[in-house]
XYZ file of C-alpha atoms in Angstrom:
682
model
C -16.550 -30.315 9.994
C -15.297 -27.289 8.048
C -11.710 -26.976 6.882
C -9.852 -23.700 6.420
C -10.525 -23.644 2.667
C -14.304 -23.870 3.186
C -16.145 -21.179 1.212
C -17.526 -18.543 3.601
C -20.987 -19.056 2.067
C -21.176 -22.398 3.864
C -20.397 -20.969 7.307
C -23.494 -20.834 9.508
C -25.118 -17.393 9.530
C -23.258 -15.997 6.500
C -25.071 -17.138 3.337
C -24.899 -15.845 -0.258
C -25.524 -12.113 0.226
C -23.121 -11.605 3.094
C -20.510 -13.788 1.348
C -20.773 -11.512 -1.690
C -20.118 -8.426 0.463
C -17.194 -10.145 2.231
C -15.818 -11.064 -1.200
C -15.268 -7.335 -1.862
C -12.726 -7.434 0.962
C -11.043 -10.482 -0.551
C -12.585 -12.768 2.100
C -13.689 -15.939 0.331
C -12.578 -18.791 2.624
C -12.737 -19.567 6.321
C -8.971 -18.888 6.561
C -9.425 -15.459 4.924
C -12.155 -14.691 7.451
C -10.253 -15.553 10.622
C -7.125 -13.861 9.196
C -8.957 -10.556 8.621
C -7.226 -8.879 11.548
C -8.439 -5.679 13.250
C -6.682 -2.454 12.260
C -7.015 -1.077 15.785
C -8.841 -1.650 19.077
C -11.077 0.494 21.286
C -10.681 -0.107 25.015
C -14.289 -0.052 26.251
C -13.628 -1.950 29.465
C -14.262 1.005 31.768
C -17.628 2.762 32.113
C -17.597 6.395 33.293
C -20.125 8.303 35.316
C -22.134 10.939 33.391
C -20.397 13.763 35.310
C -16.965 12.387 34.247
C -17.688 12.554 30.504
C -15.314 14.878 28.638
C -16.830 16.705 25.625
C -15.373 15.398 22.345
C -13.965 12.192 23.876
C -15.451 8.749 23.186
C -16.359 6.846 26.343
C -18.693 4.223 27.798
C -21.311 5.317 30.301
C -23.749 3.151 32.283
C -27.096 4.910 32.692
C -30.735 4.080 33.352
C -33.436 5.174 30.921
C -35.584 7.655 32.824
C -38.302 8.406 30.257
C -40.164 6.706 27.428
C -38.208 7.028 24.158
C -39.848 9.652 21.888
C -39.815 9.450 18.118
C -40.122 12.396 15.750
C -40.168 12.607 11.964
C -38.007 15.576 10.880
C -38.197 15.240 7.110
C -38.183 12.550 4.454
C -35.421 10.108 5.286
C -34.753 11.546 8.758
C -36.364 10.100 11.916
C -35.114 10.827 15.429
C -35.476 8.747 18.595
C -34.747 10.771 21.757
C -34.283 9.363 25.223
C -33.158 10.689 28.612
C -30.765 8.544 30.661
C -29.575 9.157 34.235
C -27.132 7.920 36.837
C -26.446 9.197 40.346
C -24.236 12.024 39.005
C -26.262 13.583 36.213
C -28.486 13.467 33.125
C -27.567 12.399 29.567
C -29.816 13.307 26.617
C -29.319 10.786 23.808
C -30.468 11.185 20.187
C -30.504 8.367 17.610
C -30.786 9.123 13.874
C -32.783 6.739 11.659
C -32.813 3.905 14.217
C -36.566 3.770 14.722
C -36.555 0.210 16.158
C -34.896 1.587 19.318
C -38.156 3.285 20.288
C -39.608 -0.108 21.213
C -36.430 -1.923 22.297
C -35.124 0.629 24.847
C -37.106 0.160 28.059
C -37.711 2.748 30.742
C -36.199 1.779 34.118
C -33.518 -0.493 32.645
C -29.779 0.235 32.598
C -27.852 0.332 29.319
C -24.255 0.986 28.332
C -23.878 3.845 25.844
C -20.614 4.263 23.892
C -20.042 7.470 21.941
C -18.707 11.020 22.039
C -20.263 13.214 24.694
C -21.025 16.857 23.925
C -22.633 19.677 25.874
C -21.630 21.321 29.171
C -21.466 20.457 32.876
C -25.197 21.070 33.298
C -26.410 19.111 30.249
C -24.543 16.268 28.570
C -25.686 14.933 25.179
C -24.706 12.020 22.925
C -25.615 11.525 19.239
C -26.192 8.001 17.864
C -24.009 6.126 20.362
C -23.604 2.364 20.320
C -26.023 1.002 22.910
C -26.548 -2.403 24.517
C -28.100 -3.745 27.745
C -25.739 -3.749 30.718
C -23.905 -7.086 30.987
C -24.256 -8.169 27.319
C -20.610 -7.174 26.522
C -20.822 -7.514 22.750
C -19.754 -3.937 22.004
C -18.938 -2.557 25.441
C -17.320 -3.784 28.636
C -14.393 -5.214 26.693
C -11.593 -4.406 24.246
C -13.411 -4.066 20.904
C -11.678 -4.783 17.583
C -12.149 -2.252 14.744
C -11.845 -3.875 11.303
C -11.166 -2.427 7.847
C -14.535 -2.375 6.030
C -16.125 -1.962 2.632
C -19.599 -0.896 1.500
C -22.210 -3.386 2.707
C -20.102 -4.798 5.566
C -20.460 -3.278 9.041
C -18.335 -3.865 12.155
C -21.231 -5.891 13.569
C -21.520 -8.149 10.500
C -17.766 -8.725 10.384
C -17.402 -9.334 14.104
C -20.291 -11.855 14.166
C -19.020 -13.591 11.018
C -15.531 -13.946 12.530
C -17.016 -15.222 15.810
C -18.878 -17.872 13.838
C -15.751 -18.682 11.794
C -13.599 -19.139 14.900
C -16.236 -21.379 16.495
C -16.306 -23.500 13.315
C -12.549 -24.013 13.135
C -11.402 -23.994 16.779
C -10.617 -27.719 16.668
C -8.869 -27.748 13.286
C -6.431 -24.820 13.419
C -3.047 -26.307 12.502
C -0.104 -25.044 14.570
C 2.681 -24.405 12.076
C 5.249 -23.689 14.798
C 6.985 -26.787 16.196
C 6.419 -27.125 19.968
C 10.148 -26.703 20.591
C 10.125 -23.278 18.839
C 6.921 -22.192 20.566
C 8.238 -23.074 24.015
C 11.747 -21.658 23.462
C 10.287 -18.268 22.481
C 7.458 -18.248 25.066
C 4.687 -18.125 22.474
C 1.028 -18.950 23.110
C -0.892 -21.703 21.309
C -2.525 -20.930 17.963
C -6.148 -21.251 19.215
C -5.454 -18.764 22.020
C -3.756 -16.394 19.525
C -6.683 -16.292 17.070
C -9.281 -15.993 19.839
C -7.474 -13.073 21.508
C -6.444 -11.179 18.397
C -10.177 -10.903 17.589
C -11.816 -11.042 21.031
C -9.108 -10.127 23.559
C -9.785 -11.001 27.193
C -7.349 -8.281 28.284
C -4.571 -6.006 26.993
C -2.038 -8.662 28.058
C -3.885 -11.428 26.169
C -3.979 -9.220 23.055
C -0.244 -8.605 23.332
C 0.487 -12.352 23.633
C -1.739 -13.094 20.615
C -0.176 -10.418 18.415
C 3.368 -11.482 19.359
C 2.627 -15.110 18.536
C 1.025 -14.390 15.134
C 3.686 -11.827 14.163
C 6.442 -14.305 15.064
C 4.761 -16.956 12.894
C 4.585 -14.566 9.915
C 8.271 -13.651 10.214
C 9.285 -17.290 10.776
C 7.460 -18.538 7.658
C 8.624 -15.543 5.655
C 12.271 -16.245 6.521
C 11.998 -19.901 5.504
C 10.189 -19.020 2.268
C 12.768 -16.417 1.263
C 15.681 -18.742 2.042
C 14.111 -21.337 -0.218
C 13.505 -18.831 -3.016
C 17.151 -17.778 -2.842
C 18.572 -21.286 -2.677
C 16.354 -22.258 -5.609
C 17.676 -19.373 -7.645
C 21.305 -20.061 -6.850
C 21.167 -23.620 -8.151
C 20.382 -22.421 -11.707
C 23.485 -21.998 -13.843
C 23.672 -20.053 -17.102
C 26.589 -19.328 -19.457
C 28.422 -16.330 -17.933
C 28.516 -13.110 -19.987
C 31.963 -12.172 -21.279
C 33.620 -8.804 -20.628
C 32.585 -5.883 -22.810
C 34.406 -2.576 -23.207
C 31.877 -0.229 -21.580
C 33.799 2.954 -22.456
C 31.957 3.206 -25.817
C 28.678 3.324 -23.869
C 29.920 5.820 -21.266
C 31.459 7.992 -24.002
C 28.124 8.202 -25.857
C 26.305 9.679 -22.844
C 25.750 13.456 -22.839
C 26.739 13.514 -19.132
C 28.964 11.638 -16.693
C 27.337 8.983 -14.500
C 27.519 9.580 -10.740
C 29.716 7.306 -8.611
C 26.556 5.671 -7.251
C 25.305 4.897 -10.781
C 28.712 3.441 -11.769
C 28.703 1.281 -8.620
C 25.214 -0.054 -9.401
C 26.240 -0.816 -13.008
C 29.318 -2.721 -11.781
C 27.225 -4.730 -9.276
C 24.778 -5.692 -12.053
C 27.506 -6.588 -14.603
C 29.288 -8.719 -11.980
C 26.002 -10.649 -11.549
C 25.722 -11.140 -15.311
C 29.295 -12.444 -15.501
C 28.801 -14.824 -12.559
C 27.124 -17.777 -14.297
C 23.994 -17.374 -12.129
C 20.954 -15.384 -13.354
C 20.996 -11.830 -12.002
C 18.007 -10.986 -9.814
C 18.660 -7.414 -8.705
C 16.574 -4.510 -7.411
C 17.995 -1.111 -8.335
C 16.368 1.435 -6.092
C 16.970 5.143 -6.041
C 15.214 8.420 -5.614
C 13.195 10.017 -8.378
C 15.721 11.493 -10.811
C 18.703 9.520 -9.489
C 19.305 7.929 -12.892
C 18.099 4.319 -12.593
C 17.232 4.262 -16.296
C 20.881 4.830 -17.236
C 21.905 1.871 -15.070
C 19.346 -0.199 -16.999
C 20.677 1.170 -20.319
C 24.236 0.103 -19.388
C 22.964 -3.429 -18.610
C 21.056 -3.530 -21.932
C 24.216 -2.465 -23.809
C 26.282 -5.142 -21.992
C 23.647 -7.851 -22.690
C 23.240 -7.014 -26.400
C 27.026 -6.844 -26.913
C 27.002 -10.401 -25.503
C 24.798 -11.380 -28.451
C 21.478 -11.602 -26.548
C 18.222 -9.603 -26.501
C 16.825 -7.369 -23.758
C 13.297 -6.184 -22.844
C 12.071 -3.364 -20.587
C 8.490 -3.547 -19.275
C 6.857 -0.370 -17.897
C 3.524 -0.283 -15.986
C 1.811 2.188 -18.339
C 1.871 2.949 -22.043
C 2.851 6.536 -21.442
C 5.882 5.478 -19.349
C 6.892 2.908 -21.979
C 6.792 5.636 -24.661
C 8.823 7.920 -22.416
C 11.504 5.242 -21.926
C 11.564 4.598 -25.656
C 11.960 8.313 -26.459
C 14.814 8.559 -23.940
C 16.705 5.321 -24.646
C 16.220 4.469 -28.339
C 18.251 7.410 -29.779
C 21.159 6.677 -27.403
C 21.248 2.909 -27.991
C 20.545 3.022 -31.724
C 23.556 5.326 -32.012
C 25.551 2.429 -30.516
C 24.231 -0.073 -33.059
C 21.438 -1.544 -30.921
C 18.115 -2.082 -32.748
C 15.183 -0.915 -30.589
C 11.397 -1.034 -30.923
C 8.290 -0.112 -28.908
C 5.412 -2.521 -28.260
C 2.264 -1.471 -26.355
C -1.436 -2.264 -26.322
C -2.148 0.465 -28.878
C 0.523 -0.677 -31.360
C -1.399 -1.385 -34.625
C -1.957 -5.111 -35.315
C 0.160 -5.042 -38.490
C 3.118 -3.395 -36.700
C 2.681 -5.821 -33.782
C 2.989 -8.798 -36.146
C 6.097 -7.288 -37.724
C 7.711 -6.664 -34.302
C 6.845 -10.219 -33.201
C 8.540 -11.646 -36.307
C 11.636 -9.476 -35.822
C 11.904 -10.415 -32.124
C 11.622 -14.128 -32.944
C 14.275 -13.743 -35.675
C 16.607 -11.743 -33.401
C 16.363 -8.667 -35.644
C 15.322 -6.449 -32.698
C 17.884 -6.307 -29.883
C 15.894 -4.329 -27.320
C 12.082 -4.217 -26.908
C 10.478 -1.544 -24.723
C 6.798 -1.881 -23.857
C 3.950 -2.656 -21.499
C 2.243 -5.986 -20.709
C 2.112 -6.395 -24.503
C 5.678 -7.785 -24.173
C 4.342 -10.861 -22.348
C 1.330 -11.618 -24.552
C 0.993 -15.053 -26.092
C 2.110 -14.252 -29.639
C 5.422 -12.668 -28.592
C 8.554 -14.850 -28.631
C 12.212 -13.844 -28.444
C 15.125 -15.516 -30.214
C 17.327 -15.262 -27.105
C 16.041 -13.051 -24.272
C 18.994 -12.427 -21.955
C 17.853 -9.479 -19.809
C 14.477 -8.463 -18.409
C 14.110 -4.969 -16.908
C 10.896 -4.041 -15.086
C 10.169 -0.454 -14.071
C 8.464 0.271 -10.753
C 8.471 -3.039 -8.909
C 5.409 -2.280 -6.771
C 3.204 -1.918 -9.844
C 4.002 -5.455 -10.989
C 3.392 -8.770 -9.316
C 6.115 -11.387 -9.281
C 3.888 -13.353 -11.671
C 4.182 -10.655 -14.379
C 7.929 -10.409 -13.904
C 8.089 -14.193 -14.163
C 5.910 -14.207 -17.306
C 8.419 -11.965 -19.089
C 11.374 -13.971 -17.736
C 9.680 -17.161 -19.015
C 10.087 -15.796 -22.562
C 13.811 -16.578 -22.238
C 16.104 -19.268 -20.851
C 16.774 -18.005 -17.268
C 17.325 -14.370 -18.329
C 18.947 -11.844 -16.010
C 16.407 -9.660 -14.172
C 16.780 -6.025 -13.152
C 13.948 -4.336 -11.268
C 13.928 -0.533 -11.005
C 12.052 1.114 -8.157
C 11.772 4.825 -7.350
C 10.448 4.028 -3.867
C 13.412 4.389 -1.545
C 13.178 1.532 0.938
C 15.252 1.167 4.109
C 17.664 -1.713 3.493
C 16.251 -3.856 6.332
C 12.790 -3.641 4.818
C 14.073 -4.156 1.259
C 15.693 -7.429 2.303
C 12.407 -8.658 3.736
C 10.123 -7.472 0.942
C 12.485 -8.309 -1.904
C 14.167 -11.276 -0.277
C 14.501 -12.992 -3.647
C 16.439 -9.997 -5.035
C 19.883 -8.531 -4.416
C 19.641 -4.807 -3.667
C 21.575 -1.961 -5.332
C 21.078 1.581 -4.096
C 21.651 4.813 -6.033
C 22.104 7.130 -3.090
C 23.149 10.345 -4.810
C 21.462 12.670 -7.293
C 23.118 13.914 -10.494
C 24.831 17.307 -9.977
C 22.862 20.446 -10.784
C 19.398 19.199 -9.777
C 17.605 21.806 -7.687
C 15.836 20.440 -4.602
C 12.072 21.015 -4.568
C 11.168 23.715 -2.023
C 8.536 22.231 0.291
C 6.070 24.066 2.552
C 3.421 22.769 4.977
C 0.515 25.237 5.317
C -3.039 25.252 6.764
C -6.223 25.318 4.656
C -6.579 29.061 5.287
C -3.706 29.509 2.793
C -5.797 28.240 -0.145
C -6.203 31.670 -1.737
C -2.485 32.372 -1.456
C -1.704 28.962 -2.977
C -4.077 29.653 -5.895
C -2.426 33.059 -6.430
C 0.978 31.374 -6.478
C -0.209 28.821 -9.073
C -1.555 31.707 -11.199
C 1.816 33.523 -10.960
C 3.728 30.396 -12.088
C 1.203 29.724 -14.877
C 1.817 33.283 -16.156
C 5.507 32.333 -16.364
C 4.518 29.298 -18.463
C 4.713 26.639 -15.715
C 2.156 23.907 -14.905
C 0.732 22.552 -11.638
C -0.511 19.297 -10.108
C -3.192 19.314 -7.404
C -3.655 15.979 -5.613
C -6.757 15.043 -3.590
C -6.607 12.042 -1.264
C -9.281 9.378 -1.560
C -10.014 8.342 2.006
C -13.439 8.572 3.569
C -14.125 9.198 7.232
C -16.699 6.488 7.758
C -14.991 3.290 6.557
C -17.062 3.346 3.378
C -15.478 3.262 -0.048
C -15.242 6.848 -1.324
C -16.300 7.892 -4.795
C -13.011 9.272 -6.106
C -14.626 10.089 -9.446
C -17.021 12.521 -7.818
C -14.449 14.156 -5.518
C -11.901 14.803 -8.270
C -14.341 15.886 -10.976
C -16.184 18.244 -8.602
C -12.974 19.832 -7.341
C -11.656 20.210 -10.904
C -14.984 21.773 -11.974
C -14.847 24.239 -9.061
C -11.261 25.232 -9.907
C -12.087 25.652 -13.599
C -15.285 27.666 -13.079
C -14.550 29.697 -9.944
C -10.777 29.910 -9.426
C -8.982 29.579 -12.776
C -11.573 30.346 -15.495
C -8.784 31.632 -17.769
C -6.558 28.520 -17.399
C -7.126 24.962 -18.612
C -7.897 22.499 -15.803
C -7.968 18.720 -16.440
C -8.478 15.787 -14.082
C -7.481 12.139 -13.825
C -8.517 9.383 -11.376
C -8.175 5.652 -10.874
C -11.639 4.762 -12.187
C -10.803 6.016 -15.696
C -9.866 3.548 -18.403
C -6.104 3.306 -19.021
C -6.500 4.892 -22.442
C -8.402 7.898 -21.025
C -5.762 8.370 -18.310
C -2.954 8.218 -20.868
C -4.731 10.783 -23.079
C -5.073 13.242 -20.149
C -1.438 12.730 -19.089
C -0.181 13.092 -22.669
C -2.118 16.361 -23.076
C -0.657 17.635 -19.788
C 2.873 16.658 -20.882
C 2.288 18.546 -24.161
C 1.213 21.651 -22.141
C -2.299 21.552 -23.578
C -3.549 21.926 -19.988
C -2.184 24.094 -17.149
C -3.449 22.343 -14.018
C -3.990 18.633 -13.457
C -6.274 17.607 -10.577
C -5.626 13.998 -9.640
C -5.767 11.188 -7.122
C -2.512 9.373 -6.415
C -2.632 7.723 -9.866
C 0.055 10.252 -10.864
C 2.388 8.950 -8.147
C 4.128 6.905 -10.817
C 3.670 8.776 -14.031
C 4.901 10.604 -17.021
C 7.853 12.991 -16.885
C 6.634 16.607 -17.241
C 9.738 18.845 -16.873
C 7.556 21.958 -17.143
C 5.445 21.080 -14.053
C 6.845 23.239 -11.253
C 4.304 23.051 -8.425
C 2.701 20.116 -6.608
C -0.155 20.943 -4.225
C -1.293 18.082 -1.951
C -4.659 18.578 -0.230
C -5.227 16.889 3.172
C -1.558 15.909 3.219
C -2.003 14.199 6.598
C -3.785 11.343 4.827
C -0.597 10.179 3.079
C 2.476 8.367 4.320
C 5.799 10.156 4.034
C 7.048 7.864 1.291
C 3.923 8.507 -0.761
C 4.242 12.272 -0.263
C 7.843 11.997 -1.416
C 6.800 10.031 -4.501
C 4.230 12.701 -5.351
C 6.754 15.481 -4.802
C 9.011 13.665 -7.280
C 6.559 14.532 -10.082
C 7.954 18.092 -10.041
C 11.544 19.353 -10.103
C 12.348 17.435 -13.270
C 13.206 20.450 -15.432
C 15.420 23.501 -15.225
C 12.901 25.623 -13.275
C 12.805 25.930 -9.483
C 9.918 23.733 -8.271
C 7.681 23.762 -5.212
C 5.619 21.281 -3.182
C 2.844 22.673 -0.974
C 1.341 20.369 1.673
C -2.058 21.580 2.887
C -3.349 20.227 6.193
C -5.427 21.483 9.119
C -4.715 18.365 11.172
C -3.367 19.234 14.628
C -2.172 15.727 15.502
C 1.447 15.850 16.766
C 2.586 12.886 14.649
C 1.082 14.513 11.535
C 2.875 17.785 12.244
C 6.124 15.857 12.703
C 5.645 13.996 9.393
C 5.002 17.181 7.425
C 7.975 18.862 9.120
C 10.216 16.005 7.901
C 8.951 16.581 4.352
C 9.689 20.318 4.520
C 13.147 19.687 5.986
C 14.620 17.037 3.645
C 14.379 15.821 0.067
C 16.479 12.705 0.759
C 14.182 9.779 -0.048
C 16.089 7.313 2.122
C 15.941 9.548 5.210
C 12.232 9.989 4.559
C 11.732 6.233 4.136
C 13.513 5.518 7.446
C 11.336 8.115 9.168
C 8.163 6.721 7.557
C 9.060 3.234 8.722
C 9.685 4.546 12.251
C 6.408 6.506 12.367
C 4.034 4.180 10.553
C 5.600 0.737 10.376
C 5.683 -1.232 7.112
C 1.958 -2.029 7.058
C 1.168 1.376 5.518
C 4.555 1.827 3.898
C 3.441 0.954 0.388
C -0.326 0.911 0.537
C -1.558 -1.999 -1.546
C 1.382 -3.874 -3.031
C 1.577 -6.988 -5.106
C 5.098 -8.307 -4.907
C 3.959 -11.928 -5.028
C 5.538 -12.642 -1.659
C 3.047 -12.950 1.188
C 2.382 -9.638 2.890
C 2.976 -9.115 6.592
C -0.390 -8.536 8.231
C 0.668 -8.181 11.865
C 4.457 -8.081 12.029
C 5.841 -4.567 12.043
C 9.486 -4.607 11.023
C 10.002 -1.079 12.289
C 8.881 -2.025 15.805
C 9.487 -5.780 15.869
C 13.229 -5.824 15.141
C 13.947 -8.112 18.111
C 11.086 -10.451 17.203
C 12.393 -10.561 13.611
C 15.842 -11.600 14.884
C 14.315 -14.339 17.033
C 12.122 -15.617 14.182
C 15.027 -15.613 11.714
C 17.254 -17.506 14.173
C 14.496 -20.065 14.869
C 13.934 -20.547 11.107
C 17.664 -20.986 10.438
C 18.037 -23.505 13.290
C 15.069 -25.524 12.018
C 16.323 -25.530 8.404
C 19.804 -26.608 9.541
C 18.250 -29.626 11.339
C 15.450 -30.354 8.870
C 15.848 -28.620 5.469
C 12.798 -30.421 4.005
C 10.580 -29.651 7.048
C 9.582 -33.307 7.288
C 9.209 -32.953 11.068
C 6.652 -30.129 10.724
C 4.291 -30.849 7.820
C 1.908 -28.039 8.908
C 4.663 -25.453 8.308
C 5.551 -27.011 4.924
C 1.887 -26.943 3.852
C 1.382 -23.332 5.004
C 4.515 -22.246 3.092
C 3.156 -23.831 -0.065
C -0.110 -21.917 0.332
C 1.574 -18.598 1.140
C 3.999 -18.656 -1.751
C 1.685 -19.898 -4.496
C 1.763 -16.422 -6.093
C 5.555 -16.358 -6.171
C 7.353 -17.102 -9.407
C 8.995 -20.199 -7.962
C 6.889 -22.850 -6.297
C 8.239 -24.223 -3.060
C 8.549 -27.967 -2.677
């Protein structure tokens, strides 16, 4: 009998090739397979009559094939199979593209269910390449059908059949991590029923019961795991930092910190004086001054006789931090140095020696700071920039270079506090909720695609004034296949350079480029060697270019509000008025509402709250690697009551049984879920 860690290759009907394709989705074990939950569902329970079909709407129709299917060869690589189907209300002409086997499998006189979008008029209805199956089979019609996230080489059919096989293989061995008492008290279904109906729901009610049960389990385990992470952390004691006169630091700044910055500094310094390692997230909008909060903590740490390190996700950001912080701190007697992947070997050796000897007080760098040959004499503070670009493991690797150093994480993604406490449950949260005086808000406009020429003219006008522009293309394909971002960005950049802006310099950057190539393009843009940068969202967290004054976002409907806000934060960093132009032809009401919010406010926290309300946390960050298990089904924005119930149930259980000896399945699942976290859970 299989267990949940069985490699998918060994599941009947999957084999090597299919396992390889599933591996691209991160599905390698039986547990991964049955936990690959649908992203939405199509209700195909009701079949319509042909006369009831609405053009442009997807629907099921039961119809009998009235004529022999006819095949025609249009051109190389294009074969059509045409068939006429009828019911007692009308005629449906169906065309299939490149599905030649249907010519022999569709039989005249038999009834089939067709699922697709109808076109045509009242007299003649048509359907192009619908899903088709014999009446009564109910594999793809006649039921609620799950729609899964896919990758190249994996179709809905392959995934659905693989999951069916996986569920059949493990039906008898699914461990129920919820104690019976919890399950009954909260009216939750059994685990077998939940997995069966999340993938193959018998009805809308069964699907709802399954989702509620699995979401509750996620929140329940998450609560227990976070409580353990916190209690673990609080048992570690370190020598408390002594008081330092911070006025020398504040007096050296060319500006006055905002009240919010001062509050965040005080919260962090109180942690460092407490005798327990600080573990704090400092979150604030782009330009709110998180780096100065970090600088104050570095000053405080070094004046306590210890070293500090700041790790940035890219070389260009590390250099930017160094250029901004080193002159300030060196003026206060703090010895700084920069360490990145491109630091010459000889310099690297010298820096390593100085760090080990305590001759450098503050190291700024990339992952190079956590490489094997780097040791610190006494690392007291670790600062990481942009939490969602680092896993907990990387944060932990830098922290492991010292004896329980204090940790400060800076994030420019404003997160509603409720969500921050869930996602960063092992961190205290500080919020910088005001911008420094004098910053001009970025003027934001949502316009249709017909405005392209006007937008290009506007870019040209700003370029004549010496400004620069970003143009962002989204990388989402319509057909569940992985898009080729390289092609989309390079082709658009080429078109702009050749046809629209032949007299300006257009560059491009995308995620498939090597880090060094990306950095070179960004550095050239920062140095104003190029005028327009065409990009995917890789610039969402990027270099500071004060001269960039316009951000154009194509197909803006494809982004979440928080991501749009992050992108908008790339401009408005200098003294010039800046603009963000959101281009979208999408008529969906929710999309219009989202873009209206962007045009109305530049407050990142308001935007984050709205994003959470509209989209839920599943899409809130895109792919994140915080080392804590992600929530696949629970939606904190919509499941607030369920979260309360799960938290209460977890607290009650821990009060009775802190070691979870009465529910070994829950203890085992927690161990598996939190293996990526910095602390292991016993």
